[in-house]
Coordinates of C-alpha atoms in Angstrom, one line a residue:
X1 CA 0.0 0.0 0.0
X2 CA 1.4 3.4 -0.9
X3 CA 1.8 6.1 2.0
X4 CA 1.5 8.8 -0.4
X5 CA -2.0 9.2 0.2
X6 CA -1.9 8.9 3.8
X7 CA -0.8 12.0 5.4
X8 CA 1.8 11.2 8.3
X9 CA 3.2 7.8 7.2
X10 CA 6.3 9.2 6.0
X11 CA 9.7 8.2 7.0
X12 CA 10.9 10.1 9.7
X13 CA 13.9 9.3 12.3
X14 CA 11.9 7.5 14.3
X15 CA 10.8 5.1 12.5
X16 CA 13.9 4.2 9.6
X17 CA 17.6 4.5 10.5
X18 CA 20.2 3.8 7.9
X19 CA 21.6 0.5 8.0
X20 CA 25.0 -0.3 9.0
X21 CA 27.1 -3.1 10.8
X22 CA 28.7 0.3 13.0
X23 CA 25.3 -1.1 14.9
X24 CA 26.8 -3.8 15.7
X25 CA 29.8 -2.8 17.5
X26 CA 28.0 -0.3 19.5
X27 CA 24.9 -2.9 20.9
X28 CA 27.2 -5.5 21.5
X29 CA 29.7 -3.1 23.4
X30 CA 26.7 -2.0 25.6
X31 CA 25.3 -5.5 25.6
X32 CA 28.6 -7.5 26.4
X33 CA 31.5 -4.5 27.7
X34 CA 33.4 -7.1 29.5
X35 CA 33.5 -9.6 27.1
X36 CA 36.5 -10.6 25.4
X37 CA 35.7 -9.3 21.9
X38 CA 39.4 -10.1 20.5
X39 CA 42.2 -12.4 21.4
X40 CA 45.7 -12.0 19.8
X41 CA 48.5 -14.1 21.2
X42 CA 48.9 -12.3 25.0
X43 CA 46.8 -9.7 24.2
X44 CA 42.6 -9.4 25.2
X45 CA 40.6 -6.7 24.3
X46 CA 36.9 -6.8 25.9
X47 CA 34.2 -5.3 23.8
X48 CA 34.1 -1.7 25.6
X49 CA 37.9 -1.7 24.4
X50 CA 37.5 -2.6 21.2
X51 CA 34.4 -0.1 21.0
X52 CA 36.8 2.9 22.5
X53 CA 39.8 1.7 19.9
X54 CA 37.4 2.3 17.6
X55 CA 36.3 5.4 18.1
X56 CA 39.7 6.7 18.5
X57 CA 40.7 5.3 15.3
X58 CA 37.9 7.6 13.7
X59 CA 39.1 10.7 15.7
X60 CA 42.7 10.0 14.5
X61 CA 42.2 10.0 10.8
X62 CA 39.9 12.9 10.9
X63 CA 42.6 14.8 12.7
X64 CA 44.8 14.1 10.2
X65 CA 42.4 15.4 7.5
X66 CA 40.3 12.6 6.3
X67 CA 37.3 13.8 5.2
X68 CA 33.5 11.8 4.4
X69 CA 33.9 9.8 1.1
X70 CA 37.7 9.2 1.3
X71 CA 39.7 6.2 1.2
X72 CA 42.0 4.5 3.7
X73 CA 43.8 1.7 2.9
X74 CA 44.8 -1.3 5.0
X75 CA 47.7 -3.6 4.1
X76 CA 47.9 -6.1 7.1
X77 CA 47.3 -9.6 8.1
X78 CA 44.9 -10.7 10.4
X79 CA 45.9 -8.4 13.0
X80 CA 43.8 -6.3 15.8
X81 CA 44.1 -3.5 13.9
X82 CA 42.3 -4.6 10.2
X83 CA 39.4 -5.6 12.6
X84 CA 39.3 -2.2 14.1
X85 CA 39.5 -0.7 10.8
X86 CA 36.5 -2.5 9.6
X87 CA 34.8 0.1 12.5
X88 CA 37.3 2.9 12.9
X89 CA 37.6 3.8 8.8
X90 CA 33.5 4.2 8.1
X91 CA 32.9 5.8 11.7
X92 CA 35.2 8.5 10.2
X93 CA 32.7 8.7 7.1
X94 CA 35.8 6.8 5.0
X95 CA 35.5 4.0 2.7
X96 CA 38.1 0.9 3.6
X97 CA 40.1 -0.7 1.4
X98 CA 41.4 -3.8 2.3
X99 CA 44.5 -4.9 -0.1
X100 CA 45.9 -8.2 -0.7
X101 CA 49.3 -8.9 1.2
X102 CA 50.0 -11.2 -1.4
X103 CA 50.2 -8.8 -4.3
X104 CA 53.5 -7.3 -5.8
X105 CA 54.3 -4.3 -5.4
X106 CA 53.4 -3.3 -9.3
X107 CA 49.4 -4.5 -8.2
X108 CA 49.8 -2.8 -4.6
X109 CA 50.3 0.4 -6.4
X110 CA 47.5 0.3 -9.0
X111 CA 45.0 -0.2 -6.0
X112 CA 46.2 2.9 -4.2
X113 CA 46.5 4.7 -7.3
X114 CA 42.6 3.8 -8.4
X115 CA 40.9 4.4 -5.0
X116 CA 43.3 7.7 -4.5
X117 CA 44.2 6.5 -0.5
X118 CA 44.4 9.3 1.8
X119 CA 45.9 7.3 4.2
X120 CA 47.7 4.1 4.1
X121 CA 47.6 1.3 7.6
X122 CA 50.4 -0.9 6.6
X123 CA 51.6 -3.8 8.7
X124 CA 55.7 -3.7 9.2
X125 CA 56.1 -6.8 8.0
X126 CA 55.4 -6.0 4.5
X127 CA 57.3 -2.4 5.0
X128 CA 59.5 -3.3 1.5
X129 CA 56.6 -4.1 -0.7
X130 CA 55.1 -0.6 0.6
X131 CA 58.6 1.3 -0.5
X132 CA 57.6 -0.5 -3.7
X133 CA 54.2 0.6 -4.2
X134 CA 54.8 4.1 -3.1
X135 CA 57.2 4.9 -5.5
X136 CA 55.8 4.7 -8.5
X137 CA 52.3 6.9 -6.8
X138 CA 51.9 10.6 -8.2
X139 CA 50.3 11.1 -5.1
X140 CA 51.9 9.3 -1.9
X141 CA 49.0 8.5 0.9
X142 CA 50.5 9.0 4.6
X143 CA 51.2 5.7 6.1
X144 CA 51.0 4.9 9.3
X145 CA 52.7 1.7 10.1
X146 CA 51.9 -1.4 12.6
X147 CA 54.6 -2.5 14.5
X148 CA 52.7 -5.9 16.0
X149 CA 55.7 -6.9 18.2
X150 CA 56.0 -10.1 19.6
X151 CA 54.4 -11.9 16.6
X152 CA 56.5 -11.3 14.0
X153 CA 60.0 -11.0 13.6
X154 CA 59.3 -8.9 10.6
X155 CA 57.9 -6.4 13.2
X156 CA 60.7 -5.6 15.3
X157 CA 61.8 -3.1 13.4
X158 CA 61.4 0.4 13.3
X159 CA 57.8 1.4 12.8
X160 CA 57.1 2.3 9.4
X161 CA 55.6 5.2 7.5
X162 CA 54.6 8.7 8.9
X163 CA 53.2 7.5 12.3
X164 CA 53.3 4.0 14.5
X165 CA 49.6 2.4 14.7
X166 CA 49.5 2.5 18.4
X167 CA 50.9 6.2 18.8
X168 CA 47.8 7.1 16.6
X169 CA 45.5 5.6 17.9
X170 CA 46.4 7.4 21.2
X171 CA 46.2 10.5 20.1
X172 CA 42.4 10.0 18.8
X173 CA 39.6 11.5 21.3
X174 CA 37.6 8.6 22.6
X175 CA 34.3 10.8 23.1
X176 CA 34.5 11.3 19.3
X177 CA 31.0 12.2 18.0
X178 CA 31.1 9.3 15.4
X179 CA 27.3 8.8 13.4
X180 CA 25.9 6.2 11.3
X181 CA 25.7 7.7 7.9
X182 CA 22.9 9.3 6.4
X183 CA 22.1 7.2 3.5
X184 CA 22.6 3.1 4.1
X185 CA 23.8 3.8 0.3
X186 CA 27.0 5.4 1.0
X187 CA 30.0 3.3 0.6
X188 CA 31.4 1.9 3.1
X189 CA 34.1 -0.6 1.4
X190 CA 36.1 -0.8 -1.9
X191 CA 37.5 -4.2 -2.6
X192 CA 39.3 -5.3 -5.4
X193 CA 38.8 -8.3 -7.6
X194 CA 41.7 -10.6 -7.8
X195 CA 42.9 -9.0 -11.8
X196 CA 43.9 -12.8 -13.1
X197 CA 43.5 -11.5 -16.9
X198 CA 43.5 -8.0 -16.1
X199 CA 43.8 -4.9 -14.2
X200 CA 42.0 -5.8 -11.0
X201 CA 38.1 -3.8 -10.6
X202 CA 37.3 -2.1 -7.4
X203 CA 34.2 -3.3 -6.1
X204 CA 32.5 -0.9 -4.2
X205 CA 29.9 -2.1 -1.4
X206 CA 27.2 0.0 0.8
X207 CA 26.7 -0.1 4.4
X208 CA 22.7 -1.6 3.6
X209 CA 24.6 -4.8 1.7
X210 CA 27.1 -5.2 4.2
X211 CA 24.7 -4.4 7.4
X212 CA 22.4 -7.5 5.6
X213 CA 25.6 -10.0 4.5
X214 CA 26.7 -9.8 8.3
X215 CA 23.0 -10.9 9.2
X216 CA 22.6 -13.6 6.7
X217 CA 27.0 -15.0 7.2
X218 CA 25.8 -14.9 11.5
X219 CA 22.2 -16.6 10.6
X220 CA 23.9 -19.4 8.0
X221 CA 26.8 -20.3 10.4
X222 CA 25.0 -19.9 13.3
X223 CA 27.0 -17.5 15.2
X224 CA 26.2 -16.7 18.7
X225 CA 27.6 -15.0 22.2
X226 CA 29.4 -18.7 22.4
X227 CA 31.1 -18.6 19.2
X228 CA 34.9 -18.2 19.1
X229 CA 35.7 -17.7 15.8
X230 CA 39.2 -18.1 14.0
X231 CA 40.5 -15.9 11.7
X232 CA 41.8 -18.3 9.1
X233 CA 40.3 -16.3 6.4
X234 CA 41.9 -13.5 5.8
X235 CA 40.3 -10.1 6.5
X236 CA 41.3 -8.8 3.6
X237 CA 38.9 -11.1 1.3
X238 CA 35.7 -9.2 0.9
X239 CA 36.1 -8.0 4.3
X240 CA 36.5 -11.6 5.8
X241 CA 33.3 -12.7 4.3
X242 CA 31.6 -9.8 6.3
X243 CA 32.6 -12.2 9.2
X244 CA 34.5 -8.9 10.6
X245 CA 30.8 -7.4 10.9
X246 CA 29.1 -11.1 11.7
X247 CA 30.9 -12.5 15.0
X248 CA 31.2 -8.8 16.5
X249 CA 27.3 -8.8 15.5
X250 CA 26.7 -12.6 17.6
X251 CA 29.1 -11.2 20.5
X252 CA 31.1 -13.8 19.5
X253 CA 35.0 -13.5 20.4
X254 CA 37.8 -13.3 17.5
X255 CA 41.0 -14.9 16.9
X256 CA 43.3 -13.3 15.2
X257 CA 46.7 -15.1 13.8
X258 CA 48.9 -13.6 11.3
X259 CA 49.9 -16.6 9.5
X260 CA 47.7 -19.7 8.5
X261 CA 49.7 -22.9 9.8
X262 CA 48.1 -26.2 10.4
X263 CA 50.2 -26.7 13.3
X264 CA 49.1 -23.5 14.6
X265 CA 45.3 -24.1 13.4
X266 CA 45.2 -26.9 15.6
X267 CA 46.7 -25.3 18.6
X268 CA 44.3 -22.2 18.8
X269 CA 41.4 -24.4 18.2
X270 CA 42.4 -26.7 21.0
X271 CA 43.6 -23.7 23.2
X272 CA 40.3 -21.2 22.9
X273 CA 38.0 -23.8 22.1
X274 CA 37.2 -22.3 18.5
X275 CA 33.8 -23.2 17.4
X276 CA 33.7 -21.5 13.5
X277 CA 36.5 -20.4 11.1
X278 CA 36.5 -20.2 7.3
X279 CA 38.8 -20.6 4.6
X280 CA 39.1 -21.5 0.7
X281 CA 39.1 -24.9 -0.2
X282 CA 42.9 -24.7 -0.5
X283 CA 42.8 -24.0 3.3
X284 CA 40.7 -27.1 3.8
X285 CA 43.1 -29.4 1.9
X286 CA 45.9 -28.2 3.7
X287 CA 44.5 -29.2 6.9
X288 CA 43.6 -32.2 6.0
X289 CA 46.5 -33.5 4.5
X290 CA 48.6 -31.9 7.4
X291 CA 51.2 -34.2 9.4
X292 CA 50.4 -32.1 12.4
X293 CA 46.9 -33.5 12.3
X294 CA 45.1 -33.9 16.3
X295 CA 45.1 -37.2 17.6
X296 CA 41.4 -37.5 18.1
X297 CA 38.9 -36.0 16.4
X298 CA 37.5 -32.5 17.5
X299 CA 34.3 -32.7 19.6
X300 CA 32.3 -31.0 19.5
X301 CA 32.9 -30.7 15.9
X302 CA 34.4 -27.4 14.4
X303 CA 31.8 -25.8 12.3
X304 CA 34.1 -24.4 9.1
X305 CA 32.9 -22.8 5.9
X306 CA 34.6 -22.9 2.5
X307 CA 33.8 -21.4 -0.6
X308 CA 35.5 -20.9 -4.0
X309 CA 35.0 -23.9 -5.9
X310 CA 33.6 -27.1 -4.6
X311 CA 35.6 -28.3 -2.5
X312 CA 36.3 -32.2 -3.4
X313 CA 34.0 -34.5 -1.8
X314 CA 37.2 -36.6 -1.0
X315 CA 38.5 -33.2 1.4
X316 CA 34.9 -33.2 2.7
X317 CA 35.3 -37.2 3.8
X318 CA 39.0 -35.8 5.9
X319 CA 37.5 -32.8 7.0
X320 CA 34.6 -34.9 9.0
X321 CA 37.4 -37.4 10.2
X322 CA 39.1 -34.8 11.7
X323 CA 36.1 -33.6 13.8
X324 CA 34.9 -30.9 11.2
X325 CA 31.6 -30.1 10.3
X326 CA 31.5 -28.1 6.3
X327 CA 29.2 -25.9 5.3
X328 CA 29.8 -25.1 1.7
X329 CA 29.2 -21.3 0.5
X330 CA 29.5 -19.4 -2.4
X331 CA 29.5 -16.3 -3.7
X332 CA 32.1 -13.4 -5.4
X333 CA 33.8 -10.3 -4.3
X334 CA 31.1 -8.4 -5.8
X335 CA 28.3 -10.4 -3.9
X336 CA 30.0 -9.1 -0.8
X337 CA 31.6 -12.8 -0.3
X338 CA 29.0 -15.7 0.6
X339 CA 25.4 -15.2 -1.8
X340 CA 24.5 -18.9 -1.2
X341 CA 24.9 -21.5 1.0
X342 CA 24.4 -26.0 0.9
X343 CA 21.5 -25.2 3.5
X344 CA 22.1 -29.2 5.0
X345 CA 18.9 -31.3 5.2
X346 CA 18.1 -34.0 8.0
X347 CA 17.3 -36.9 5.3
X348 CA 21.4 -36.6 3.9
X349 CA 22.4 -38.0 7.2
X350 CA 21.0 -41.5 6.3
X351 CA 22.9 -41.5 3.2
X352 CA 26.4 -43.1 2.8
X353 CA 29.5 -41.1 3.1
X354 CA 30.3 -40.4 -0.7
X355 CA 26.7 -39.5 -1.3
X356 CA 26.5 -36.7 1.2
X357 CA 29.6 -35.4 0.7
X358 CA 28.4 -34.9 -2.8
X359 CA 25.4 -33.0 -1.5
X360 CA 27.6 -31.0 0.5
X361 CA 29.6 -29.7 -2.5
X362 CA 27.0 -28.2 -3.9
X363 CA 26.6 -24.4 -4.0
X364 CA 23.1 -24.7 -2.4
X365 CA 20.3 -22.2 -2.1
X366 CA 20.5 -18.2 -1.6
X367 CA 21.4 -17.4 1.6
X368 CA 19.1 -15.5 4.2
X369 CA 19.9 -12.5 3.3
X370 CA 19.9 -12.6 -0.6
X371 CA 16.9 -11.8 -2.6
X372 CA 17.7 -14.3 -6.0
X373 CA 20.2 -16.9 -6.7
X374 CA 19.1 -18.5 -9.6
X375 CA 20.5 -20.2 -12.8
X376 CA 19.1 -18.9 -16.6
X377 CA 19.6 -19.7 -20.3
X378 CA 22.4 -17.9 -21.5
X379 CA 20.5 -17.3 -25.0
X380 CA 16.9 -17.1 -23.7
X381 CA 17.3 -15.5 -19.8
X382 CA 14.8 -17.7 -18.7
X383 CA 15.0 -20.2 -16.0
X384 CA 16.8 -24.0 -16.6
X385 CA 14.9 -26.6 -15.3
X386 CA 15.5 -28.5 -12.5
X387 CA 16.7 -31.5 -14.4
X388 CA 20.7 -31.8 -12.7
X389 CA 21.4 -31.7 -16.6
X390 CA 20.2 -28.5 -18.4
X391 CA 23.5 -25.9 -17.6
X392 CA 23.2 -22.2 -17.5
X393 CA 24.6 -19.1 -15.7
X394 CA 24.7 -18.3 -12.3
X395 CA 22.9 -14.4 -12.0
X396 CA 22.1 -12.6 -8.5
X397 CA 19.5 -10.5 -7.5
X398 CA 19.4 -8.5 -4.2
X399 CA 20.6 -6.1 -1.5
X400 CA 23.6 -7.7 -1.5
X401 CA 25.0 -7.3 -4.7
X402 CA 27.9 -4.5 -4.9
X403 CA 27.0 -0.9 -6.2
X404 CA 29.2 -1.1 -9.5
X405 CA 33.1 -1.0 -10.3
X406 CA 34.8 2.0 -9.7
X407 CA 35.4 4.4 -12.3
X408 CA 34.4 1.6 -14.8
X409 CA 30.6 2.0 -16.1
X410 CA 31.4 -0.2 -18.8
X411 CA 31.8 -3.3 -17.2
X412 CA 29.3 -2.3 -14.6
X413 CA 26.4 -2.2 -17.4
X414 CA 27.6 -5.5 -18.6
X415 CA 27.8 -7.2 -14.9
X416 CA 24.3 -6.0 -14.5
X417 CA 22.8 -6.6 -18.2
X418 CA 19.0 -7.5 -18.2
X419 CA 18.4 -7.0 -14.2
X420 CA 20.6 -9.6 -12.9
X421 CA 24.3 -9.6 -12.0
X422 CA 25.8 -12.1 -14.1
X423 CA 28.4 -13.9 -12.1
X424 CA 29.8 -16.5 -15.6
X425 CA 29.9 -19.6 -13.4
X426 CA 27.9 -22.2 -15.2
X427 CA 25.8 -24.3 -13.6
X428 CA 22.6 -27.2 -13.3
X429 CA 19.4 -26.9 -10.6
X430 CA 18.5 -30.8 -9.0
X431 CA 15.4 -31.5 -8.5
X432 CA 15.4 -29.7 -4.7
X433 CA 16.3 -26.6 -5.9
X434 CA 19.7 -26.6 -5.1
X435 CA 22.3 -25.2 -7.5
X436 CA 25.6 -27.1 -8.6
X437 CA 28.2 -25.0 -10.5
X438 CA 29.6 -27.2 -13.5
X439 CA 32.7 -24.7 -14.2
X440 CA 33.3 -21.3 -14.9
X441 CA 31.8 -20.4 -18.8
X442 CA 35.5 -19.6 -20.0
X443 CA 36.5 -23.3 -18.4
X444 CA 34.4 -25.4 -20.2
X445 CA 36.0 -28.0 -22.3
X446 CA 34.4 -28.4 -25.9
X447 CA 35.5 -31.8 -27.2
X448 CA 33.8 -33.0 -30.1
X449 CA 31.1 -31.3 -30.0
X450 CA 30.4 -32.7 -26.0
X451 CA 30.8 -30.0 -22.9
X452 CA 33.0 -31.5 -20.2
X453 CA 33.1 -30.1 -17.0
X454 CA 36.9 -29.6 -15.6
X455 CA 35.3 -29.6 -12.3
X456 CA 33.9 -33.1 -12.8
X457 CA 37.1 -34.2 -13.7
X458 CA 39.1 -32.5 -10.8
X459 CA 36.7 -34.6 -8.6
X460 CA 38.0 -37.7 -9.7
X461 CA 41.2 -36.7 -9.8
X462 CA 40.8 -35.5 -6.3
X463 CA 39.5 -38.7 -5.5
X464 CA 42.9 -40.5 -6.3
X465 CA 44.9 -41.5 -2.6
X466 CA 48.3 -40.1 -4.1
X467 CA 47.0 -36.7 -5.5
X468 CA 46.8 -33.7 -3.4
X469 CA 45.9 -31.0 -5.9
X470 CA 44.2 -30.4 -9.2
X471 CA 43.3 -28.4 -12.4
X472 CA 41.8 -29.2 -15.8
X473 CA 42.1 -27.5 -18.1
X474 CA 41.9 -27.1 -22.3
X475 CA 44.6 -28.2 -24.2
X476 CA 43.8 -27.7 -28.3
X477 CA 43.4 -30.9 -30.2
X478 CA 43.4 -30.8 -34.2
X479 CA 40.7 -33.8 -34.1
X480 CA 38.3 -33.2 -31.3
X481 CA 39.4 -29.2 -31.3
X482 CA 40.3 -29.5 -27.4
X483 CA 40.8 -32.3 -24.8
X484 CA 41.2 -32.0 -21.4
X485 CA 44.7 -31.6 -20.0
X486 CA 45.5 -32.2 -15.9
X487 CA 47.7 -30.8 -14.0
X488 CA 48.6 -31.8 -11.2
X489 CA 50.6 -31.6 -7.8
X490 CA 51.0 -35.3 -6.0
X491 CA 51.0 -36.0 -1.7
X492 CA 54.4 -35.7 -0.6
X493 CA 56.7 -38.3 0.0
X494 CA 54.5 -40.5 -1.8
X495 CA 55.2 -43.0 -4.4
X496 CA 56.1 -42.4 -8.2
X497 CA 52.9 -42.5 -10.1
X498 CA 52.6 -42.3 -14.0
X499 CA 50.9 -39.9 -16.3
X500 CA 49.1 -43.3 -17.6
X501 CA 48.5 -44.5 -14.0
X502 CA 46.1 -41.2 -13.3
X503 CA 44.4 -41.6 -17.1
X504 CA 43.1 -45.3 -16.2
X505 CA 41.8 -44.1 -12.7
X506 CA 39.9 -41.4 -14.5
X507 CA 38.3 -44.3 -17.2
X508 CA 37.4 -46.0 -14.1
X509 CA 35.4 -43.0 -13.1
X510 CA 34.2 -41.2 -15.9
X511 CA 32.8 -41.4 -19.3
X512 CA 36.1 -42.0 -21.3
X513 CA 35.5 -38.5 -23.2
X514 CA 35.8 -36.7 -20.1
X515 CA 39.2 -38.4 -18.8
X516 CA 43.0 -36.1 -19.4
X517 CA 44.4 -37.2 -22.5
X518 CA 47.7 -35.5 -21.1
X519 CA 48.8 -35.2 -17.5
X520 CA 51.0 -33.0 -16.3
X521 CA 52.9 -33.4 -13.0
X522 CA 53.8 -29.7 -11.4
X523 CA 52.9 -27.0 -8.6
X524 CA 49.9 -25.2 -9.4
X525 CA 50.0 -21.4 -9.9
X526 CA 47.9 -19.8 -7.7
X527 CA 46.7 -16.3 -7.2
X528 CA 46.8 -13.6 -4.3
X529 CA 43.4 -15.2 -2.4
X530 CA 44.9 -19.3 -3.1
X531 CA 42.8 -19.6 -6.4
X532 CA 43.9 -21.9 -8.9
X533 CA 45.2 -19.4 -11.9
X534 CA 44.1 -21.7 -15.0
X535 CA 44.9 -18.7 -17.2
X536 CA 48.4 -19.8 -16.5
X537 CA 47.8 -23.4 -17.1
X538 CA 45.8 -22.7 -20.3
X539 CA 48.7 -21.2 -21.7
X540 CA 51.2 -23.9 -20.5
X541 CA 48.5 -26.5 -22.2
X542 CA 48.6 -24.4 -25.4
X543 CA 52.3 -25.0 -25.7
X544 CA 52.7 -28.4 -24.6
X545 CA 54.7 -31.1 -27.2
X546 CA 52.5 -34.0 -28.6

């Protein structure tokens, strides 16, 4: 019903309040002061403290001249001080941008260059890549540098940049007048894709989307005042999922650790009784091929997300061993992280171990938050059916889908074509409803006329006890125009295993179409955020002897 005939039904400050996950810190502050809201080695920082660190974060940069709508950039692991500036930067009416530590310097640069950083939070540890980046800036942001002593060697030294973190921070006011902003559309983040064929794009994301991605992440993982929640994802990666604004929104405690470790994964989750953490699937397989693995299984069992592609359902199987429980997500940088979500059904548990697992690989449903997921012709637009066959692309609907790119309207119109964001992962819809991504459209394998999914093939690859990593990809054939080439990495210290070996496991397992007709045996190139970078591999293929 429209208010516009109804005198005195219009919005008005008592009744809507821009959206934003700054809420969050300051209920659960008031709800929880004493709580420990952050653990980081020795140190403990209670809610209130985190609140009042904060707050003088936002006094600090305005001081030094940072006014509404500009950026600040953060270049740090997952250190106290990126989760304060997940609060401190949009309190001060900035946007954050959270960079990549594992870009070069070249990338580094470009970022700071595109979002024109005012400022620039850098851990010490990666004070030579910022000399790097700096130099080649027309305009040089002041950088203010964190020396996190006593977790890093790298951090001993002499703070770097224009002011140490700490000596900042205590010279911002802690009664700073900080507000939510007046439109829930104002941006509150600037993240950038990860610029495997390309310059990378800045995605740019509003306080409403991230306010409501907090929500759905805390309602789909089932955060709570009890949760203690790792940091093995790094905050930098679509602002940690929006997990930076979801476990401060559960009064949940967080973790932080620098560097992800198995042997130190283990440790925290044994010594704070971690109950959630998330990483990619790289993270996962890791673990679970780590010789540091716990004796007995965690119990209860360590809820962890993944997302990315599907992770194997052979890492799945080791994950549960190991006392894990997986919840599989998906979603992109410009879907502010996690879109969907393998929502788990009572009747899987019945089934037998390979057949859930294989339930549990799928990308799922939308999550709570997130208005469409669904998958449409590519020709016609219109909906597949739900046949497990019929493929077609994954496009997103909702208040949870970024604003645009920065300074690019051309690939914004063309994300957004027809009323959908068009995400170019391929995928079928079962017969529940749930989606399954088949690859990514520039991944598919045309052999013969037939579509082969790498991904299926990386399954049974996966499946194989001696190999620990995977990638199919095209290699050009002048009779079936391409087969499917594998790389990949084997367990080590494992026994020699030939490039014929792995072909007759996959005719075991697949339609012989699908199965490598070549097999290479390397490391497998990866990009900034652990992604497999097939654009590399393509090329290699292309090149390859017959």
């Amino acid at each position: 019903m429209s208010t516009s005939a109804e005198p005195g039904l219009e919005r008005r400050a008592a009744n809507c309040v821009p959206l934003s996950p700054l809420s969050f810190l300051k209920r659960t502050a008031a709800v929880y002061p004493h709580k420990t809201a952050v653990i980081h080695g020795a140190r403990r920082y209670s809610y209130r403290e985190l609140l009042e660190r904060c707050v003088r974060l936002a006094s600090a940069l305005r001081a030094a001249g940072v006014a509404d709508g500009d950026t600040v950039s953060v270049l740090a692991p997952n250190v106290p001080a990126m989760l304060e500036a997940h609060y401190g930067v949009p309190m001060a009416g900035a946007v954050l941008n959270t960079i990549n530590t594992r870009l070069d310097a070249a990338s580094v640069g470009f970022i700071l260059g595109h979002a024109r950083s005012r400022i620039l939070i850098a851990d010490a540890e990666y004070a030579a890549l910022v000399e790097q980046a700096l130099a080649g800036l027309e305009a040089r942001p002041t950088v203010i540098g964190i020396a996190d002593v006593g977790q890093s060697p790298a951090c001993a030294r002499p703070p770097l940049g224009d002011y140490e973190y700490e000596d900042f921070l205590a010279g911002g006011d802690p009664g700073f007048a900080w507000t939510l902003p007046a439109d829930e559309w104002a941006t509150i983040a600037l993240n950038y894709t990860s610029g495997t064929t390309g310059a990378p794009k800045g995605v740019v994301y509003h306080h409403r989307g991230a306010y409501l991605n907090a929500m759905g992440n805390a309602l789909a993982f089932q955060l709570s005042p009890d949760s203690v929640y790792l940091w093995t994802l790094p905050m930098f990666h679509c602002n940690g999922w929006s997990h930076t604004w979801a476990v401060t929104l559960a009064g949940g405690t967080h973790v932080c650790l620098r560097r992800v470790e198995a042997a130190a994964v283990f440790d925290l989750i044994a010594r704070h009784r971690v109950t959630h953490l998330c990483g990619a699937p790289v993270v996962l397989n890791m673990l679970s091929h780590a010789p540091e693995r716990p004796a007995q299984p965690f119990r209860p069992p360590v809820a962890i997300a993944t997302g990315g592609a599907a992770p194997p359902g052979a890492v799945i199987e080791r994950m549960e061993a190991m006392g894990f429980r997986v919840t599989h997500l998906y979603g992109l940088t410009e879907t502010y992280g996690p879109a969907a979500l393998c929502a788990w059904q009572p009747q899987w548990a019945a089934l037998d171990l390979q057949s859930r697992t294989a339930r549990l690989a799928r990308q799922g449903v939308p999550i709570h938050t997130q208005e469409d997921v669904v998958v449409l012709d590519r020709n016609s637009g219109e909906p597949i059916p739900c046949d497990g066959n019929s493929i077609g692309e994954i496009c997103i609907r909702g208040n949870t889908v970024m604003k645009g790119y920065l300074d690019n309207a051309t690939a914004t119109e063309d994300a957004f074509a027809g009323g959908w964001f068009h995400t170019g992962d391929l995928a079928v819809v079962h017969a529940d409803g749930y989606i399954e991504i088949k690859d990514r459209a520039k991944d598919v394998i045309i052999s013969g006329g037939e579509n082969i999914s790498t991904l299926e093939v990386e399954e049974a690859l996966y499946r194989h006890p001696l190999v620990l990593e995977a990638a199919v990809v095209a290699r050009p054939d002048e009779k079936w125009g391409e087969t499917p080439c594998a790389f990949v990495t084997l367990k080590p210290g494992t026994a020699p295993i030939s490039e014929a070996d792995l072909i007759a496991w996959c005719r075991e397992h697949l339609a012989h179409f699908k199965c490598p007709r070549t097999v290479v045996f390397a490391d497998l190139p990866k990009t900034a955020t652990g992604k497999i970078q097939k654009f590399q591999l393509r090329e290699r293929a292309r090149t390859l002897q017959a």
